[in-house]
Amino acid sequence: MIARILATATTEIHIARRNLWVLIAVLLMVVFSLVLSAAGSAPTGALGADRLSVVVASLTSLSVYLVPLVALLMSFDAVAGEVERGTLPLLLTYPVARWEVLAGKMVAHTAILIVAILAGYGAAAVITIAADSAAVSGLGALWRLTWTSTLLGATFLGIGYALSSLARRASGAAGLAIGLWLGLVVLYDLGLLAAVVADDGGTFTTSVFPFALLANPADAFRLFNLTASQATAAASGVGGAAAVIPQWQSLFSVVVWPLLALGLAALAFRKVEP
């Protein structure tokens, strides 16, 4: 089983080497991380945190938007592309279970995502520590952000596979992926904030709102990192809820979501006919 998954992953990595999205993912992470490392540490003294921890708080806000987008761009045609190219029937003739095919694709795409994340966060860390050697105390926060960003990316990779299986056309899958990104990462929080304002401290704010945040993988990722960071004061808006939601709850959501997403993708892929 492991050998079949790794064989699929190796093939996907060879294909990805010719994919423009891989280069774009790395460049996006590096460029935006460098910009934030230069501009995100201005309030260090006011927050009472080391420079790198403040940069990590800024990178958290960036990653909530960028990591899911990059993951969806890499995964939206994982199944639909195979259908359009006519390679899916050949792929399914191999003695490999469908879930193993998806697992191999996720291993390959997650490895690529890790390269992009390490390149971006690593560049930010090097620049920050070079400017202030005391910033090394924030390396723990950076490491936490790195592995949680990987889990967030794996979640949206799985979601991308599910959308790709449902659409069966790359163009349709791309539209679904962008729509889902806008819904979960952008509009979801705006809707929650509007509901909180309208509720004015009522039942929704005290009982429903925390669970609504934990149900969204992007919000759970942000809450966990802000709760564990020394620079929580750098956050605003929905991120302010990090102070009242227990850290273990957001961590549980961050860890479980990749498994749920892969499970949903496997269910959707089972219904695809070559």
PDB file of C-alpha atoms in Angstrom:
ATOM      1  CA  MET A   1       0.000   0.000   0.000  1.00  0.00           C
ATOM      2  CA  ILE A   2       2.670   2.519   1.007  1.00  0.00           C
ATOM      3  CA  ALA A   3       4.730   1.607  -2.048  1.00  0.00           C
ATOM      4  CA  ARG A   4       1.732   2.265  -4.343  1.00  0.00           C
ATOM      5  CA  ILE A   5       1.026   5.614  -2.693  1.00  0.00           C
ATOM      6  CA  LEU A   6       4.671   6.670  -2.989  1.00  0.00           C
ATOM      7  CA  ALA A   7       4.779   5.564  -6.625  1.00  0.00           C
ATOM      8  CA  THR A   8       1.766   7.753  -7.371  1.00  0.00           C
ATOM      9  CA  ALA A   9       3.337  10.621  -5.442  1.00  0.00           C
ATOM     10  CA  THR A  10       6.591  10.303  -7.391  1.00  0.00           C
ATOM     11  CA  THR A  11       4.718  10.469 -10.687  1.00  0.00           C
ATOM     12  CA  GLU A  12       2.789  13.541  -9.541  1.00  0.00           C
ATOM     13  CA  ILE A  13       5.993  15.291  -8.480  1.00  0.00           C
ATOM     14  CA  HIS A  14       7.521  14.695 -11.920  1.00  0.00           C
ATOM     15  CA  ILE A  15       4.387  16.164 -13.508  1.00  0.00           C
ATOM     16  CA  ALA A  16       4.422  19.123 -11.098  1.00  0.00           C
ATOM     17  CA  ARG A  17       7.982  19.997 -12.072  1.00  0.00           C
ATOM     18  CA  ARG A  18       6.582  21.163 -15.414  1.00  0.00           C
ATOM     19  CA  ASN A  19       3.638  22.926 -13.793  1.00  0.00           C
ATOM     20  CA  LEU A  20       3.755  26.727 -13.673  1.00  0.00           C
ATOM     21  CA  TRP A  21       1.674  26.759 -10.487  1.00  0.00           C
ATOM     22  CA  VAL A  22       4.588  25.324  -8.522  1.00  0.00           C
ATOM     23  CA  LEU A  23       6.855  28.238  -9.402  1.00  0.00           C
ATOM     24  CA  ILE A  24       4.045  30.705  -8.781  1.00  0.00           C
ATOM     25  CA  ALA A  25       3.369  29.179  -5.337  1.00  0.00           C
ATOM     26  CA  VAL A  26       7.003  29.500  -4.271  1.00  0.00           C
ATOM     27  CA  LEU A  27       7.323  33.054  -5.589  1.00  0.00           C
ATOM     28  CA  LEU A  28       4.097  34.173  -3.907  1.00  0.00           C
ATOM     29  CA  MET A  29       5.161  32.827  -0.534  1.00  0.00           C
ATOM     30  CA  VAL A  30       8.649  34.322  -0.747  1.00  0.00           C
ATOM     31  CA  VAL A  31       7.594  37.767  -1.985  1.00  0.00           C
ATOM     32  CA  PHE A  32       4.756  38.291   0.486  1.00  0.00           C
ATOM     33  CA  SER A  33       6.755  36.863   3.389  1.00  0.00           C
ATOM     34  CA  LEU A  34       9.638  39.225   2.678  1.00  0.00           C
ATOM     35  CA  VAL A  35       7.282  42.193   2.498  1.00  0.00           C
ATOM     36  CA  LEU A  36       5.748  41.289   5.849  1.00  0.00           C
ATOM     37  CA  SER A  37       9.131  40.680   7.451  1.00  0.00           C
ATOM     38  CA  ALA A  38      10.091  44.241   6.511  1.00  0.00           C
ATOM     39  CA  ALA A  39       6.826  45.927   7.473  1.00  0.00           C
ATOM     40  CA  GLY A  40       5.239  43.626  10.053  1.00  0.00           C
ATOM     41  CA  SER A  41       7.650  44.185  12.913  1.00  0.00           C
ATOM     42  CA  ALA A  42       7.067  47.906  13.400  1.00  0.00           C
ATOM     43  CA  PRO A  43       4.910  47.547  16.573  1.00  0.00           C
ATOM     44  CA  THR A  44       7.384  45.252  18.345  1.00  0.00           C
ATOM     45  CA  GLY A  45       8.125  47.547  21.270  1.00  0.00           C
ATOM     46  CA  ALA A  46       4.489  48.383  21.883  1.00  0.00           C
ATOM     47  CA  LEU A  47       3.496  44.724  21.976  1.00  0.00           C
ATOM     48  CA  GLY A  48       6.322  43.606  24.228  1.00  0.00           C
ATOM     49  CA  ALA A  49       7.136  40.679  21.944  1.00  0.00           C
ATOM     50  CA  ASP A  50      10.251  39.766  20.008  1.00  0.00           C
ATOM     51  CA  ARG A  51      10.486  40.888  16.417  1.00  0.00           C
ATOM     52  CA  LEU A  52      10.082  37.438  14.850  1.00  0.00           C
ATOM     53  CA  SER A  53       6.942  36.673  16.895  1.00  0.00           C
ATOM     54  CA  VAL A  54       5.322  39.832  15.571  1.00  0.00           C
ATOM     55  CA  VAL A  55       6.323  38.849  12.030  1.00  0.00           C
ATOM     56  CA  VAL A  56       4.774  35.421  12.672  1.00  0.00           C
ATOM     57  CA  ALA A  57       1.494  37.104  13.670  1.00  0.00           C
ATOM     58  CA  SER A  58       1.560  38.979  10.350  1.00  0.00           C
ATOM     59  CA  LEU A  59       2.456  35.811   8.444  1.00  0.00           C
ATOM     60  CA  THR A  60      -0.504  34.078  10.080  1.00  0.00           C
ATOM     61  CA  SER A  61      -2.872  36.631   8.571  1.00  0.00           C
ATOM     62  CA  LEU A  62      -1.153  36.198   5.199  1.00  0.00           C
ATOM     63  CA  SER A  63      -1.235  32.401   5.330  1.00  0.00           C
ATOM     64  CA  VAL A  64      -4.975  32.287   6.023  1.00  0.00           C
ATOM     65  CA  TYR A  65      -5.504  33.751   2.543  1.00  0.00           C
ATOM     66  CA  LEU A  66      -2.502  32.552   0.567  1.00  0.00           C
ATOM     67  CA  VAL A  67      -1.988  28.909   1.626  1.00  0.00           C
ATOM     68  CA  PRO A  68      -5.590  27.808   0.842  1.00  0.00           C
ATOM     69  CA  LEU A  69      -5.438  29.630  -2.499  1.00  0.00           C
ATOM     70  CA  VAL A  70      -2.158  27.974  -3.484  1.00  0.00           C
ATOM     71  CA  ALA A  71      -3.466  24.556  -2.413  1.00  0.00           C
ATOM     72  CA  LEU A  72      -6.645  24.940  -4.457  1.00  0.00           C
ATOM     73  CA  LEU A  73      -4.682  26.104  -7.504  1.00  0.00           C
ATOM     74  CA  MET A  74      -2.577  22.950  -7.321  1.00  0.00           C
ATOM     75  CA  SER A  75      -5.475  20.546  -6.763  1.00  0.00           C
ATOM     76  CA  PHE A  76      -8.474  21.770  -8.767  1.00  0.00           C
ATOM     77  CA  ASP A  77      -7.550  19.727 -11.850  1.00  0.00           C
ATOM     78  CA  ALA A  78      -6.197  16.652 -10.036  1.00  0.00           C
ATOM     79  CA  VAL A  79      -9.175  14.562 -11.173  1.00  0.00           C
ATOM     80  CA  ALA A  80     -10.874  16.792 -13.752  1.00  0.00           C
ATOM     81  CA  GLY A  81      -7.574  17.167 -15.595  1.00  0.00           C
ATOM     82  CA  GLU A  82      -7.177  13.375 -15.765  1.00  0.00           C
ATOM     83  CA  VAL A  83     -10.718  13.102 -17.180  1.00  0.00           C
ATOM     84  CA  GLU A  84     -10.145  15.780 -19.845  1.00  0.00           C
ATOM     85  CA  ARG A  85      -6.784  14.349 -20.899  1.00  0.00           C
ATOM     86  CA  GLY A  86      -8.270  10.877 -21.120  1.00  0.00           C
ATOM     87  CA  THR A  87      -5.695   9.422 -18.720  1.00  0.00           C
ATOM     88  CA  LEU A  88      -8.117   8.486 -15.945  1.00  0.00           C
ATOM     89  CA  PRO A  89      -9.225   5.153 -17.526  1.00  0.00           C
ATOM     90  CA  LEU A  90      -5.585   4.098 -17.833  1.00  0.00           C
ATOM     91  CA  LEU A  91      -4.846   5.204 -14.261  1.00  0.00           C
ATOM     92  CA  LEU A  92      -7.744   3.159 -12.893  1.00  0.00           C
ATOM     93  CA  THR A  93      -6.600   0.006 -14.694  1.00  0.00           C
ATOM     94  CA  TYR A  94      -3.577  -0.159 -12.386  1.00  0.00           C
ATOM     95  CA  PRO A  95      -3.889  -2.296  -9.217  1.00  0.00           C
ATOM     96  CA  VAL A  96      -4.250   0.809  -7.062  1.00  0.00           C
ATOM     97  CA  ALA A  97      -7.293   1.709  -4.970  1.00  0.00           C
ATOM     98  CA  ARG A  98      -8.888   5.059  -5.699  1.00  0.00           C
ATOM     99  CA  TRP A  99      -8.168   6.365  -2.222  1.00  0.00           C
ATOM    100  CA  GLU A 100      -4.507   5.419  -2.738  1.00  0.00           C
ATOM    101  CA  VAL A 101      -4.439   7.517  -5.909  1.00  0.00           C
ATOM    102  CA  LEU A 102      -5.745  10.516  -3.958  1.00  0.00           C
ATOM    103  CA  ALA A 103      -3.354   9.835  -1.086  1.00  0.00           C
ATOM    104  CA  GLY A 104      -0.418   9.759  -3.516  1.00  0.00           C
ATOM    105  CA  LYS A 105      -1.522  13.036  -5.080  1.00  0.00           C
ATOM    106  CA  MET A 106      -1.852  14.602  -1.624  1.00  0.00           C
ATOM    107  CA  VAL A 107       1.619  13.431  -0.577  1.00  0.00           C
ATOM    108  CA  ALA A 108       3.131  14.975  -3.709  1.00  0.00           C
ATOM    109  CA  HIS A 109       1.202  18.241  -3.535  1.00  0.00           C
ATOM    110  CA  THR A 110       1.804  18.580   0.209  1.00  0.00           C
ATOM    111  CA  ALA A 111       5.548  18.143  -0.379  1.00  0.00           C
ATOM    112  CA  ILE A 112       5.447  20.919  -2.976  1.00  0.00           C
ATOM    113  CA  LEU A 113       3.468  23.123  -0.614  1.00  0.00           C
ATOM    114  CA  ILE A 114       6.008  22.507   2.144  1.00  0.00           C
ATOM    115  CA  VAL A 115       8.786  23.689  -0.181  1.00  0.00           C
ATOM    116  CA  ALA A 116       6.863  26.907  -0.863  1.00  0.00           C
ATOM    117  CA  ILE A 117       6.106  27.447   2.839  1.00  0.00           C
ATOM    118  CA  LEU A 118       9.705  26.817   3.921  1.00  0.00           C
ATOM    119  CA  ALA A 119      11.007  29.135   1.215  1.00  0.00           C
ATOM    120  CA  GLY A 120       8.685  31.955   2.245  1.00  0.00           C
ATOM    121  CA  TYR A 121       8.873  31.620   6.012  1.00  0.00           C
ATOM    122  CA  GLY A 122      12.585  30.832   5.898  1.00  0.00           C
ATOM    123  CA  ALA A 123      13.333  33.979   3.924  1.00  0.00           C
ATOM    124  CA  ALA A 124      11.313  36.050   6.405  1.00  0.00           C
ATOM    125  CA  ALA A 125      13.128  34.486   9.353  1.00  0.00           C
ATOM    126  CA  VAL A 126      16.573  35.069   7.850  1.00  0.00           C
ATOM    127  CA  ILE A 127      15.835  38.738   7.161  1.00  0.00           C
ATOM    128  CA  THR A 128      14.307  39.293  10.609  1.00  0.00           C
ATOM    129  CA  ILE A 129      17.079  37.565  12.576  1.00  0.00           C
ATOM    130  CA  ALA A 130      19.748  39.342  10.523  1.00  0.00           C
ATOM    131  CA  ALA A 131      18.216  42.663  11.562  1.00  0.00           C
ATOM    132  CA  ASP A 132      17.774  41.660  15.224  1.00  0.00           C
ATOM    133  CA  SER A 133      19.627  38.669  16.688  1.00  0.00           C
ATOM    134  CA  ALA A 134      17.234  38.598  19.683  1.00  0.00           C
ATOM    135  CA  ALA A 135      14.485  37.537  17.280  1.00  0.00           C
ATOM    136  CA  VAL A 136      15.687  33.914  17.507  1.00  0.00           C
ATOM    137  CA  SER A 137      13.413  33.563  20.541  1.00  0.00           C
ATOM    138  CA  GLY A 138      10.495  33.588  18.105  1.00  0.00           C
ATOM    139  CA  LEU A 139      11.646  30.487  16.198  1.00  0.00           C
ATOM    140  CA  GLY A 140       9.223  28.320  18.179  1.00  0.00           C
ATOM    141  CA  ALA A 141       6.300  30.408  16.960  1.00  0.00           C
ATOM    142  CA  LEU A 142       7.623  30.193  13.392  1.00  0.00           C
ATOM    143  CA  TRP A 143       7.908  26.403  13.595  1.00  0.00           C
ATOM    144  CA  ARG A 144       4.329  26.198  14.913  1.00  0.00           C
ATOM    145  CA  LEU A 145       3.143  28.357  12.028  1.00  0.00           C
ATOM    146  CA  THR A 146       5.020  26.141   9.547  1.00  0.00           C
ATOM    147  CA  TRP A 147       3.427  22.827  10.501  1.00  0.00           C
ATOM    148  CA  THR A 148      -0.043  24.288  10.969  1.00  0.00           C
ATOM    149  CA  SER A 149       0.238  25.961   7.543  1.00  0.00           C
ATOM    150  CA  THR A 150       1.068  22.532   6.109  1.00  0.00           C
ATOM    151  CA  LEU A 151      -2.070  21.054   7.711  1.00  0.00           C
ATOM    152  CA  LEU A 152      -4.156  23.976   6.434  1.00  0.00           C
ATOM    153  CA  GLY A 153      -2.779  23.419   2.937  1.00  0.00           C
ATOM    154  CA  ALA A 154      -3.496  19.678   3.138  1.00  0.00           C
ATOM    155  CA  THR A 155      -7.097  20.480   4.097  1.00  0.00           C
ATOM    156  CA  PHE A 156      -7.644  22.621   1.017  1.00  0.00           C
ATOM    157  CA  LEU A 157      -5.827  20.107  -1.173  1.00  0.00           C
ATOM    158  CA  GLY A 158      -8.406  17.522  -0.108  1.00  0.00           C
ATOM    159  CA  ILE A 159     -11.232  19.981  -0.715  1.00  0.00           C
ATOM    160  CA  GLY A 160      -9.769  20.727  -4.144  1.00  0.00           C
ATOM    161  CA  TYR A 161      -9.747  17.021  -5.017  1.00  0.00           C
ATOM    162  CA  ALA A 162     -13.396  16.739  -3.993  1.00  0.00           C
ATOM    163  CA  LEU A 163     -14.371  19.719  -6.154  1.00  0.00           C
ATOM    164  CA  SER A 164     -12.323  18.335  -9.039  1.00  0.00           C
ATOM    165  CA  SER A 165     -14.153  15.012  -8.764  1.00  0.00           C
ATOM    166  CA  LEU A 166     -17.560  16.669  -8.671  1.00  0.00           C
ATOM    167  CA  ALA A 167     -16.925  19.061 -11.565  1.00  0.00           C
ATOM    168  CA  ARG A 168     -15.124  16.591 -13.867  1.00  0.00           C
ATOM    169  CA  ARG A 169     -14.000  19.555 -16.007  1.00  0.00           C
ATOM    170  CA  ALA A 170     -10.979  21.666 -15.147  1.00  0.00           C
ATOM    171  CA  SER A 171     -12.758  24.942 -15.937  1.00  0.00           C
ATOM    172  CA  GLY A 172     -15.707  24.045 -13.733  1.00  0.00           C
ATOM    173  CA  ALA A 173     -13.427  22.853 -10.938  1.00  0.00           C
ATOM    174  CA  ALA A 174     -11.456  26.109 -11.123  1.00  0.00           C
ATOM    175  CA  GLY A 175     -14.653  28.130 -10.746  1.00  0.00           C
ATOM    176  CA  LEU A 176     -15.784  26.029  -7.793  1.00  0.00           C
ATOM    177  CA  ALA A 177     -12.355  26.344  -6.162  1.00  0.00           C
ATOM    178  CA  ILE A 178     -12.286  30.140  -6.415  1.00  0.00           C
ATOM    179  CA  GLY A 179     -15.877  30.367  -5.202  1.00  0.00           C
ATOM    180  CA  LEU A 180     -15.127  28.152  -2.216  1.00  0.00           C
ATOM    181  CA  TRP A 181     -11.984  30.143  -1.392  1.00  0.00           C
ATOM    182  CA  LEU A 182     -13.976  33.372  -1.423  1.00  0.00           C
ATOM    183  CA  GLY A 183     -16.709  31.796   0.682  1.00  0.00           C
ATOM    184  CA  LEU A 184     -14.572  30.166   3.381  1.00  0.00           C
ATOM    185  CA  VAL A 185     -11.657  32.597   3.601  1.00  0.00           C
ATOM    186  CA  VAL A 186     -13.246  35.975   2.852  1.00  0.00           C
ATOM    187  CA  LEU A 187     -17.037  36.039   3.067  1.00  0.00           C
ATOM    188  CA  TYR A 188     -17.394  33.596   5.968  1.00  0.00           C
ATOM    189  CA  ASP A 189     -15.756  35.934   8.479  1.00  0.00           C
ATOM    190  CA  LEU A 190     -17.667  38.941   7.156  1.00  0.00           C
ATOM    191  CA  GLY A 191     -20.918  37.053   7.662  1.00  0.00           C
ATOM    192  CA  LEU A 192     -19.946  36.075  11.199  1.00  0.00           C
ATOM    193  CA  LEU A 193     -19.009  39.654  12.081  1.00  0.00           C
ATOM    194  CA  ALA A 194     -22.303  40.938  10.695  1.00  0.00           C
ATOM    195  CA  ALA A 195     -24.178  38.317  12.738  1.00  0.00           C
ATOM    196  CA  VAL A 196     -22.274  39.273  15.905  1.00  0.00           C
ATOM    197  CA  VAL A 197     -23.094  42.955  15.413  1.00  0.00           C
ATOM    198  CA  ALA A 198     -26.763  42.173  14.782  1.00  0.00           C
ATOM    199  CA  ASP A 199     -26.899  39.796  17.785  1.00  0.00           C
ATOM    200  CA  ASP A 200     -25.521  42.488  20.140  1.00  0.00           C
ATOM    201  CA  GLY A 201     -24.136  40.096  22.746  1.00  0.00           C
ATOM    202  CA  GLY A 202     -26.952  37.566  22.548  1.00  0.00           C
ATOM    203  CA  THR A 203     -27.061  33.792  22.195  1.00  0.00           C
ATOM    204  CA  PHE A 204     -25.286  33.698  18.828  1.00  0.00           C
ATOM    205  CA  THR A 205     -22.298  35.643  20.140  1.00  0.00           C
ATOM    206  CA  THR A 206     -21.871  33.617  23.322  1.00  0.00           C
ATOM    207  CA  SER A 207     -22.797  30.105  22.147  1.00  0.00           C
ATOM    208  CA  VAL A 208     -22.786  29.749  18.353  1.00  0.00           C
ATOM    209  CA  PHE A 209     -19.990  32.093  17.299  1.00  0.00           C
ATOM    210  CA  PRO A 210     -17.054  30.139  18.842  1.00  0.00           C
ATOM    211  CA  PHE A 211     -18.168  26.873  17.223  1.00  0.00           C
ATOM    212  CA  ALA A 212     -18.763  28.615  13.897  1.00  0.00           C
ATOM    213  CA  LEU A 213     -15.142  29.747  13.961  1.00  0.00           C
ATOM    214  CA  LEU A 214     -13.846  26.266  14.802  1.00  0.00           C
ATOM    215  CA  ALA A 215     -15.932  24.767  11.974  1.00  0.00           C
ATOM    216  CA  ASN A 216     -13.945  26.773   9.422  1.00  0.00           C
ATOM    217  CA  PRO A 217     -10.413  25.328   8.919  1.00  0.00           C
ATOM    218  CA  ALA A 218      -8.990  28.755   8.040  1.00  0.00           C
ATOM    219  CA  ASP A 219     -10.355  30.360  11.208  1.00  0.00           C
ATOM    220  CA  ALA A 220      -9.256  27.417  13.381  1.00  0.00           C
ATOM    221  CA  PHE A 221      -5.731  27.780  11.964  1.00  0.00           C
ATOM    222  CA  ARG A 222      -5.646  31.487  12.734  1.00  0.00           C
ATOM    223  CA  LEU A 223      -7.082  31.065  16.231  1.00  0.00           C
ATOM    224  CA  PHE A 224      -4.588  28.374  17.196  1.00  0.00           C
ATOM    225  CA  ASN A 225      -1.560  30.365  16.043  1.00  0.00           C
ATOM    226  CA  LEU A 226      -2.733  33.604  17.617  1.00  0.00           C
ATOM    227  CA  THR A 227      -3.553  31.882  20.904  1.00  0.00           C
ATOM    228  CA  ALA A 228      -0.076  30.346  21.085  1.00  0.00           C
ATOM    229  CA  SER A 229       1.739  33.477  19.894  1.00  0.00           C
ATOM    230  CA  GLN A 230       3.228  36.190  22.077  1.00  0.00           C
ATOM    231  CA  ALA A 231       1.979  38.773  19.593  1.00  0.00           C
ATOM    232  CA  THR A 232      -1.764  38.190  19.897  1.00  0.00           C
ATOM    233  CA  ALA A 233      -2.277  41.912  20.281  1.00  0.00           C
ATOM    234  CA  ALA A 234      -1.246  42.359  16.655  1.00  0.00           C
ATOM    235  CA  ALA A 235      -4.485  40.684  15.566  1.00  0.00           C
ATOM    236  CA  SER A 236      -7.883  42.285  15.225  1.00  0.00           C
ATOM    237  CA  GLY A 237     -11.384  41.419  14.074  1.00  0.00           C
ATOM    238  CA  VAL A 238     -12.286  37.721  14.265  1.00  0.00           C
ATOM    239  CA  GLY A 239      -8.732  37.003  15.442  1.00  0.00           C
ATOM    240  CA  GLY A 240      -9.628  38.667  18.736  1.00  0.00           C
ATOM    241  CA  ALA A 241     -11.659  35.576  19.618  1.00  0.00           C
ATOM    242  CA  ALA A 242      -8.373  33.730  20.125  1.00  0.00           C
ATOM    243  CA  ALA A 243      -8.316  34.977  23.690  1.00  0.00           C
ATOM    244  CA  VAL A 244     -11.592  33.258  24.657  1.00  0.00           C
ATOM    245  CA  ILE A 245     -11.542  29.970  22.703  1.00  0.00           C
ATOM    246  CA  PRO A 246      -9.423  27.203  24.329  1.00  0.00           C
ATOM    247  CA  GLN A 247      -6.277  26.402  22.381  1.00  0.00           C
ATOM    248  CA  TRP A 248      -6.940  22.646  22.347  1.00  0.00           C
ATOM    249  CA  GLN A 249     -10.216  23.165  20.504  1.00  0.00           C
ATOM    250  CA  SER A 250      -8.624  25.086  17.654  1.00  0.00           C
ATOM    251  CA  LEU A 251      -5.755  22.566  17.536  1.00  0.00           C
ATOM    252  CA  PHE A 252      -8.241  19.699  17.292  1.00  0.00           C
ATOM    253  CA  SER A 253      -9.949  21.389  14.345  1.00  0.00           C
ATOM    254  CA  VAL A 254      -6.616  22.049  12.596  1.00  0.00           C
ATOM    255  CA  VAL A 255      -5.542  18.393  12.939  1.00  0.00           C
ATOM    256  CA  VAL A 256      -8.866  16.758  12.058  1.00  0.00           C
ATOM    257  CA  TRP A 257      -9.769  18.840   9.003  1.00  0.00           C
ATOM    258  CA  PRO A 258      -7.110  17.332   6.648  1.00  0.00           C
ATOM    259  CA  LEU A 259      -8.454  13.845   7.384  1.00  0.00           C
ATOM    260  CA  LEU A 260     -12.049  14.950   6.838  1.00  0.00           C
ATOM    261  CA  ALA A 261     -11.133  16.683   3.576  1.00  0.00           C
ATOM    262  CA  LEU A 262      -9.336  13.605   2.239  1.00  0.00           C
ATOM    263  CA  GLY A 263     -12.309  11.454   3.243  1.00  0.00           C
ATOM    264  CA  LEU A 264     -14.709  13.752   1.381  1.00  0.00           C
ATOM    265  CA  ALA A 265     -12.438  13.664  -1.661  1.00  0.00           C
ATOM    266  CA  ALA A 266     -12.358   9.854  -1.586  1.00  0.00           C
ATOM    267  CA  LEU A 267     -16.163   9.697  -1.458  1.00  0.00           C
ATOM    268  CA  ALA A 268     -16.475  12.099  -4.388  1.00  0.00           C
ATOM    269  CA  PHE A 269     -13.807  10.253  -6.411  1.00  0.00           C
ATOM    270  CA  ARG A 270     -15.636   6.938  -5.986  1.00  0.00           C
ATOM    271  CA  LYS A 271     -18.523   8.328  -8.040  1.00  0.00           C
ATOM    272  CA  VAL A 272     -16.341   9.434 -10.958  1.00  0.00           C
ATOM    273  CA  GLU A 273     -16.763   7.240 -14.016  1.00  0.00           C
ATOM    274  CA  PRO A 274     -13.793   7.133 -16.440  1.00  0.00           C
TER     275      PRO A 274
END
